[in-house]
PDB file of C-alpha atoms in Angstrom:
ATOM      1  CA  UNK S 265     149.987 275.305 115.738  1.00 93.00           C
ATOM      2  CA  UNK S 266     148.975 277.588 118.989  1.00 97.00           C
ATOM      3  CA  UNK S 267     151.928 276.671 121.755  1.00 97.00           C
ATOM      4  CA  UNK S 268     151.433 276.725 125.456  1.00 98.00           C
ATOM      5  CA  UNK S 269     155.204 276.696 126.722  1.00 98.00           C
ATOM      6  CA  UNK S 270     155.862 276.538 130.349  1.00 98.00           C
ATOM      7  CA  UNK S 271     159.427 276.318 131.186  1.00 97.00           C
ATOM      8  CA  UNK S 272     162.087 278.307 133.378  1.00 97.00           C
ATOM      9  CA  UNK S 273     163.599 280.631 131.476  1.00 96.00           C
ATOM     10  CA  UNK S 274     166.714 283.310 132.127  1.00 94.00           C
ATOM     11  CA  UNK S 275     167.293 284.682 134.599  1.00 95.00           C
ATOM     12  CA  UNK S 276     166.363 281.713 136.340  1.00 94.00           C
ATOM     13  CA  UNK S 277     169.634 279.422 136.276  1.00 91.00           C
ATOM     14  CA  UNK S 278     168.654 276.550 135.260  1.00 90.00           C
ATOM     15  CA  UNK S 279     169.823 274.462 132.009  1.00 90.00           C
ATOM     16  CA  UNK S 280     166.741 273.852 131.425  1.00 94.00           C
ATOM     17  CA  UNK S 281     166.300 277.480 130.585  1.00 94.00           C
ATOM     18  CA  UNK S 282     169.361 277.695 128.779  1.00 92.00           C
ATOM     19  CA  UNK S 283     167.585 274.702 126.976  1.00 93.00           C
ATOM     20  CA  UNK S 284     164.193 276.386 126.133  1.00 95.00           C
ATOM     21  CA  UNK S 285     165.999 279.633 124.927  1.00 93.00           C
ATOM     22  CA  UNK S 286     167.478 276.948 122.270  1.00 91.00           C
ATOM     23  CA  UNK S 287     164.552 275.766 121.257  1.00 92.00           C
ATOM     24  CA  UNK S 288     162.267 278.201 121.340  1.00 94.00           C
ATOM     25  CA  UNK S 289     163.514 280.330 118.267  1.00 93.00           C
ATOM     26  CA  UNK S 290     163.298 276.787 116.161  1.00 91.00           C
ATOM     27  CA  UNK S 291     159.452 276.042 116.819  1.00 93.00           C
ATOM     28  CA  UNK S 292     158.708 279.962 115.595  1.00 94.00           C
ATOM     29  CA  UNK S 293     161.070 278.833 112.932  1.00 92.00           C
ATOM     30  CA  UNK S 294     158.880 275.767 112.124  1.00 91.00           C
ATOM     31  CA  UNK S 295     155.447 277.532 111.932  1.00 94.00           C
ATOM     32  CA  UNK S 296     155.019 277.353 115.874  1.00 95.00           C
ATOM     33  CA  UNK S 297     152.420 280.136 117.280  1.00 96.00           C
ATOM     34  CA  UNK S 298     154.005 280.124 120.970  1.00 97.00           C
ATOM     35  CA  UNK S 299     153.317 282.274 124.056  1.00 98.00           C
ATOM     36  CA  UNK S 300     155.621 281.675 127.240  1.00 98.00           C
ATOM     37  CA  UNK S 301     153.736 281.033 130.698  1.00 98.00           C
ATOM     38  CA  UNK S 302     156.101 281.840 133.521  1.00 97.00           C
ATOM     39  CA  UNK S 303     155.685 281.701 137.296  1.00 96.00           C
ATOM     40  CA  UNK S 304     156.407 284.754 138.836  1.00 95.00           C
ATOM     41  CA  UNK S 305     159.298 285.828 137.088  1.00 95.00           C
ATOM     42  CA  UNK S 306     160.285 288.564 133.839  1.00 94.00           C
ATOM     43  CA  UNK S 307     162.082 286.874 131.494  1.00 95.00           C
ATOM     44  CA  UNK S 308     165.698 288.356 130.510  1.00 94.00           C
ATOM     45  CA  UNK S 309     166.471 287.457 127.062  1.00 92.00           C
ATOM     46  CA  UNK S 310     165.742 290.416 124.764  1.00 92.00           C
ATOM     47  CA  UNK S 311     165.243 288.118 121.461  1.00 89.00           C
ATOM     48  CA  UNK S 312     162.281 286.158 123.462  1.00 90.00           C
ATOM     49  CA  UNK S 313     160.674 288.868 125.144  1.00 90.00           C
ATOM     50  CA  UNK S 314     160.324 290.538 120.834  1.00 92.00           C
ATOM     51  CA  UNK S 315     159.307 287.638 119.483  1.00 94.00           C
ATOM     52  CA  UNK S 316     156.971 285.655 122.156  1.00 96.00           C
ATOM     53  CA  UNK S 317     154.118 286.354 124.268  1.00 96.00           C
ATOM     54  CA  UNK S 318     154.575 286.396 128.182  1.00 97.00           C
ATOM     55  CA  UNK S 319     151.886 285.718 130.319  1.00 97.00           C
ATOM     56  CA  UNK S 320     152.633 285.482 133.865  1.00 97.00           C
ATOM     57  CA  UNK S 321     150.171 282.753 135.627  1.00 97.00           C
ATOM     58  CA  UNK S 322     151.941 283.593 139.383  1.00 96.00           C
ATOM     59  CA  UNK S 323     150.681 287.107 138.762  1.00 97.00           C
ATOM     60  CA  UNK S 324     147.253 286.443 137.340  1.00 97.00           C
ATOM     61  CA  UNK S 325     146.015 282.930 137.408  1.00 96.00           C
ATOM     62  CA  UNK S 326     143.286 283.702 135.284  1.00 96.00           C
ATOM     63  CA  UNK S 327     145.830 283.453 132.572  1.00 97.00           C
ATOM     64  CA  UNK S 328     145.758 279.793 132.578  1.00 97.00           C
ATOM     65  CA  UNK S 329     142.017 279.743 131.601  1.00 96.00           C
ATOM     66  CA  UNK S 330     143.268 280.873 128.090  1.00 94.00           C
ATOM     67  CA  UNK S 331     144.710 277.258 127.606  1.00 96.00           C
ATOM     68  CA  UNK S 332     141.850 275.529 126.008  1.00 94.00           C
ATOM     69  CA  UNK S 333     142.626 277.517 123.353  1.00 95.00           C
ATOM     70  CA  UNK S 334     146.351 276.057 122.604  1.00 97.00           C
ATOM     71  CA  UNK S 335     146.687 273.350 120.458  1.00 97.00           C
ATOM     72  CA  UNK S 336     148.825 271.923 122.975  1.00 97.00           C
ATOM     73  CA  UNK S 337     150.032 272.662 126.267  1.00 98.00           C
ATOM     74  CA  UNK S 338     154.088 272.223 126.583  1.00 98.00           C
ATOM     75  CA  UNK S 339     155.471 271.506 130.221  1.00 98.00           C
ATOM     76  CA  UNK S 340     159.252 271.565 130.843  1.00 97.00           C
ATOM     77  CA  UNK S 341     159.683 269.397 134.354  1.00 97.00           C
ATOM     78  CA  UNK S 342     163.023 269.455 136.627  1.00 95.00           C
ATOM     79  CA  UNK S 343     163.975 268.074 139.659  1.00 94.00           C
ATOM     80  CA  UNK S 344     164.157 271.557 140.734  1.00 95.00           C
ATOM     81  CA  UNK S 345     161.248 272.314 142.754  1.00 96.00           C
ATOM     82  CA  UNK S 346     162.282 276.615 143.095  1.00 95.00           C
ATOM     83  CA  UNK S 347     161.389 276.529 138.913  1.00 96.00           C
ATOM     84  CA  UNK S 348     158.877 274.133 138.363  1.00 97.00           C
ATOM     85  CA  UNK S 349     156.753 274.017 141.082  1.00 97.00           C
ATOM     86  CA  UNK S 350     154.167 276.668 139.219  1.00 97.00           C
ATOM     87  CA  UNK S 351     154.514 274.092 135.784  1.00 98.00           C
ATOM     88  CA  UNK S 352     153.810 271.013 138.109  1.00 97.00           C
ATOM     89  CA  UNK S 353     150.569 272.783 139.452  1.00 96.00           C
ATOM     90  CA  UNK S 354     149.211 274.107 135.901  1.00 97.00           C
ATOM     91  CA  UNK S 355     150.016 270.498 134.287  1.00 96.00           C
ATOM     92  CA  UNK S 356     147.923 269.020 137.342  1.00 94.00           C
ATOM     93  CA  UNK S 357     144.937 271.421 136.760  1.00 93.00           C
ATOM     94  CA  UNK S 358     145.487 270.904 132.856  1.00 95.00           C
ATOM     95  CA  UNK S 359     147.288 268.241 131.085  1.00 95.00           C
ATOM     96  CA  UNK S 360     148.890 268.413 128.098  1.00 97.00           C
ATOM     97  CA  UNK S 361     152.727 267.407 126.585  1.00 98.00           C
ATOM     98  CA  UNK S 362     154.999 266.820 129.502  1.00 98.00           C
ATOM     99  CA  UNK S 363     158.716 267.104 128.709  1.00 97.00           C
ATOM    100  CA  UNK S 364     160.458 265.007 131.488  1.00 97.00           C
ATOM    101  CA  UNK S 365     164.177 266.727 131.312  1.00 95.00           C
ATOM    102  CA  UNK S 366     165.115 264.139 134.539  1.00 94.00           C
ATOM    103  CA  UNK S 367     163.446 260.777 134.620  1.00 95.00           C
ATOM    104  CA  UNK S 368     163.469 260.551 138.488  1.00 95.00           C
ATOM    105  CA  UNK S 369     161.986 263.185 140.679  1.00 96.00           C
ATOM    106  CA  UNK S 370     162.371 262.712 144.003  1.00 94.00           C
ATOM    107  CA  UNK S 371     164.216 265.512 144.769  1.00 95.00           C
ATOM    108  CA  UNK S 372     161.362 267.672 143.101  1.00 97.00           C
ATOM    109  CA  UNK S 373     158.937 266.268 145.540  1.00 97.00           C
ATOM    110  CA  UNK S 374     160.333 265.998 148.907  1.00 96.00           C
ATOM    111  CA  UNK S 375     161.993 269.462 148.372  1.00 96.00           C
ATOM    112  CA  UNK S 376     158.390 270.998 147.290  1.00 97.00           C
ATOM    113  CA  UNK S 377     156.912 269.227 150.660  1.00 96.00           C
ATOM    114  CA  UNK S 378     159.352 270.861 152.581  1.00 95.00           C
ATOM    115  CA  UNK S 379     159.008 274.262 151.147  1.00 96.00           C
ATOM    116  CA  UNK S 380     155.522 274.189 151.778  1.00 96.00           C
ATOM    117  CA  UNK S 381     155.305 272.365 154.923  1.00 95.00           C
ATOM    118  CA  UNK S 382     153.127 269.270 153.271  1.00 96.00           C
ATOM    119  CA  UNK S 383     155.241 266.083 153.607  1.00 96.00           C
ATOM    120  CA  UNK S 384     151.827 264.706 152.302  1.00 96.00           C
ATOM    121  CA  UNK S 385     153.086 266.395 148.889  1.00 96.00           C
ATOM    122  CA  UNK S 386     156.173 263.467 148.797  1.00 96.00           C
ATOM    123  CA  UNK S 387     154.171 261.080 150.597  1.00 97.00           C
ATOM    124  CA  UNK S 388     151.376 260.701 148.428  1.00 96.00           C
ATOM    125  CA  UNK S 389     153.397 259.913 145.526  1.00 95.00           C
ATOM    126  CA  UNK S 390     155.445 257.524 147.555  1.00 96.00           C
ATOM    127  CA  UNK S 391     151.660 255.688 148.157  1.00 96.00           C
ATOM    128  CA  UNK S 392     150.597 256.082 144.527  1.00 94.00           C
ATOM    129  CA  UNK S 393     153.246 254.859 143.111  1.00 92.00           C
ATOM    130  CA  UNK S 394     154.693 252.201 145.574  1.00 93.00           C
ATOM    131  CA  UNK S 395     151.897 251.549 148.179  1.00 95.00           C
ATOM    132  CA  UNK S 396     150.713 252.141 151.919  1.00 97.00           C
ATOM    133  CA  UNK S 397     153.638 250.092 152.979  1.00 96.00           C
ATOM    134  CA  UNK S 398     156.329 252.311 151.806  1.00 95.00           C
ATOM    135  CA  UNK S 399     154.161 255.402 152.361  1.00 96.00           C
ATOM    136  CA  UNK S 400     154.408 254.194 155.856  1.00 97.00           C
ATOM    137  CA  UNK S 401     158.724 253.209 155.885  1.00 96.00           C
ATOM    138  CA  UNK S 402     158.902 257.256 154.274  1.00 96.00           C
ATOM    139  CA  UNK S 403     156.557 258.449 156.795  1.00 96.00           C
ATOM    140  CA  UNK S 404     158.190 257.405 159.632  1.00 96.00           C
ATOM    141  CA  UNK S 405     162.102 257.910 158.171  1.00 95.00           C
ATOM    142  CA  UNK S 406     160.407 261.691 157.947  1.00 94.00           C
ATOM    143  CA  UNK S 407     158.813 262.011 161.621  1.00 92.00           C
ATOM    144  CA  UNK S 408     162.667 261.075 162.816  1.00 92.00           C
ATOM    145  CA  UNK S 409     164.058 263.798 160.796  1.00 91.00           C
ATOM    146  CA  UNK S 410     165.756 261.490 158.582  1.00 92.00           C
ATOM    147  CA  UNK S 411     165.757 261.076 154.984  1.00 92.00           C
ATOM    148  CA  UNK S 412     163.612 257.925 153.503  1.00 93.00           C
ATOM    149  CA  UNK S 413     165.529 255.091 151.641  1.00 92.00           C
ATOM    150  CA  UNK S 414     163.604 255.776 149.028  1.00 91.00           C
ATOM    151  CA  UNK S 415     165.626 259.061 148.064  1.00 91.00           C
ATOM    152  CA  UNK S 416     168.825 257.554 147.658  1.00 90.00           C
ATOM    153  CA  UNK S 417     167.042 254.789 144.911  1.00 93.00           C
ATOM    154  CA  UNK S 418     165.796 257.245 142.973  1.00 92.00           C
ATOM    155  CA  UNK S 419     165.306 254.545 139.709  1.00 92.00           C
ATOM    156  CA  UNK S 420     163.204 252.467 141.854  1.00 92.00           C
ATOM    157  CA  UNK S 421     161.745 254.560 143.124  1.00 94.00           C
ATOM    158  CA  UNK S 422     161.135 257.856 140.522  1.00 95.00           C
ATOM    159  CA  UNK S 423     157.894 259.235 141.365  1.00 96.00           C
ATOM    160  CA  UNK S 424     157.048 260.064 138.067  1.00 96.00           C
ATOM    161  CA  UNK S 425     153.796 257.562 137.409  1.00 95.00           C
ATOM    162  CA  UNK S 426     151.079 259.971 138.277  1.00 95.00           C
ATOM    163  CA  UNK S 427     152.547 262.885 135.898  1.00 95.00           C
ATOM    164  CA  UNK S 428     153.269 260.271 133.594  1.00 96.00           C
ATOM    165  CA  UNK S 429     150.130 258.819 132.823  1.00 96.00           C
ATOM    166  CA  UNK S 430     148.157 262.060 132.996  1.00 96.00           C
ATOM    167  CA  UNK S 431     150.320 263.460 130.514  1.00 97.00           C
ATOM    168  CA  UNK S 432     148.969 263.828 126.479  1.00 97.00           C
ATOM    169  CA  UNK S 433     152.183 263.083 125.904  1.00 97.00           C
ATOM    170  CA  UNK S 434     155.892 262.957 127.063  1.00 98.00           C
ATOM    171  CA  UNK S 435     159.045 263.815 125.309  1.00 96.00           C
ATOM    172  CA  UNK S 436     162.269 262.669 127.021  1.00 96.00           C
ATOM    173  CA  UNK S 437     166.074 262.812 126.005  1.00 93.00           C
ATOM    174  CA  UNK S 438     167.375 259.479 125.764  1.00 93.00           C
ATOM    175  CA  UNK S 439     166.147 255.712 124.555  1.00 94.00           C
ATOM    176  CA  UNK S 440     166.669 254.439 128.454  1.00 95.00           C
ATOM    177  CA  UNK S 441     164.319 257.017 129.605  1.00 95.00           C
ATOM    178  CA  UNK S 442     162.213 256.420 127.173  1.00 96.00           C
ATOM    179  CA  UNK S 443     161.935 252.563 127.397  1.00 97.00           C
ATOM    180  CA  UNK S 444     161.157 253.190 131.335  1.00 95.00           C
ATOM    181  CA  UNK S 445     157.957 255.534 130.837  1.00 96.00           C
ATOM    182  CA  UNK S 446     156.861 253.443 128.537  1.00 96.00           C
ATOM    183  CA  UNK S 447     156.943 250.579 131.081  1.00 95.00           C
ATOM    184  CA  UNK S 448     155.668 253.491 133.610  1.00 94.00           C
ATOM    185  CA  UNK S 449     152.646 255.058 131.532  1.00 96.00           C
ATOM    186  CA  UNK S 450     151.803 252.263 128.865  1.00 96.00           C
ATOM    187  CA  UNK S 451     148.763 254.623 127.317  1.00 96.00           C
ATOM    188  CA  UNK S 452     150.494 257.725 126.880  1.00 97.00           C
ATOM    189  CA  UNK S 453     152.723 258.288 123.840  1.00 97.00           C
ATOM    190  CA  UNK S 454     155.992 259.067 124.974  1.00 97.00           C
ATOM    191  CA  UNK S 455     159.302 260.565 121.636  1.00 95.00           C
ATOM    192  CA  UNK S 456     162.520 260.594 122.281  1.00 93.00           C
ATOM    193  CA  UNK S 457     164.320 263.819 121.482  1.00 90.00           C
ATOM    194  CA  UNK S 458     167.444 264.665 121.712  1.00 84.00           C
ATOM    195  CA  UNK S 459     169.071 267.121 124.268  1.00 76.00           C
ATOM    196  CA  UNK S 460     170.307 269.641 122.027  1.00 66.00           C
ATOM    197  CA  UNK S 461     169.354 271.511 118.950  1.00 59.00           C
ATOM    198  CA  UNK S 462     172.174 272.760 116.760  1.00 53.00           C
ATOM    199  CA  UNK S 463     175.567 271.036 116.952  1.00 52.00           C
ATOM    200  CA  UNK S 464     177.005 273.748 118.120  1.00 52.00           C
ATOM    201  CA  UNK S 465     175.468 274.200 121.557  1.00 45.00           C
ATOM    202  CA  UNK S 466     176.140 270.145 121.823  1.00 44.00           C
ATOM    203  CA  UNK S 467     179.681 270.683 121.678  1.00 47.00           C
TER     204      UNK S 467
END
């Protein structure tokens, strides 16, 4: 299998690259073909950088045209918009397997809108997901310089439906989170795998 893998990686602090540096060795391991997309960044860790591709999308978009020929596209998502706003932007021109490492997002969104001056960014997925109504309540919580209700309910209010159901696929890390995007995104298959991969970095 050809591998699309889009995650942070070191030095980018993140567990989630901490995470992917886990992995990533095991899928080679497994028969795995897999070249790392990264957004803007060189990757650190010696063993990866021998062993995988690295093409750098931020650098030269034209990268991502290459993805048709993947078996499958692999998309690590955070609630950290500084690491995964390039992932969230390749997954939206190109679907494929979307790995949701936090089930709510909020914090992904209204701290993307901010960074690049679109509250439209937050406030479209407010209306996709919850209506015109409580576009509007956000909206106007916003245009006071507040903060919207809807950030401190983050479970009712997750802003994950759109990525969700345009997803292949979605793996997430625990049975709860994988009960609610089933509820969320009925068509797409959604696995539950666990956090960790060796019992050692679980301890």
């Amino acid at each position: 299998m050809r591998l699309a893998y889009f995650s942070p990686l070191n030095p980018q602090p993140s567990g989630i690259s901490d995470y992917s540096e886990e992995l990533l060795p095991h899928l080679a391991d497994a028969g795995a073909a897999v070249d790392l997309f990264v957004d803007g960044f060189a990757p650190s860790n010696r063993a990866a950088l021998a062993r995988f591709r690295v093409f750098d999308y931020a650098a030269d978009p034209s990268v991502l045209a290459r993805l048709d020929d993947y078996d499958a596209a692999l998309y690590h998502l955070g609630n950290d918009h500084r690491y995964h706003a390039g992932i969230f932007d390749a997954m939206r021109a190109r679907p494929g397997i979307a790995v949701f490492h936090d089930f709510a997002l909020q914090d992904f969104f209204l701290g993307l809108a901010r960074t690049r001056g679109d509250l439209d960014i937050y406030l479209d997925e407010v209306e996709a997901e919850h209506g015109a109504t409580e576009r509007a309540a956000a909206e106007e919580a916003l245009r006071r310089g507040g903060i919207p209700a809807h950030f401190s309910r983050p479970l009712l209010y997750p802003l994950n439906r759109r990525l969700a159901r345009a997803a292949e696929g979605i793996i997430v890390h625990s049975a709860w989170a994988r009960a609610r995007i089933e509820e969320i995104a009925p068509a797409t298959p959604v696995a539950h795998v666990n956090h960790h991969i060796t019992p050692r970095a679980a301890e």
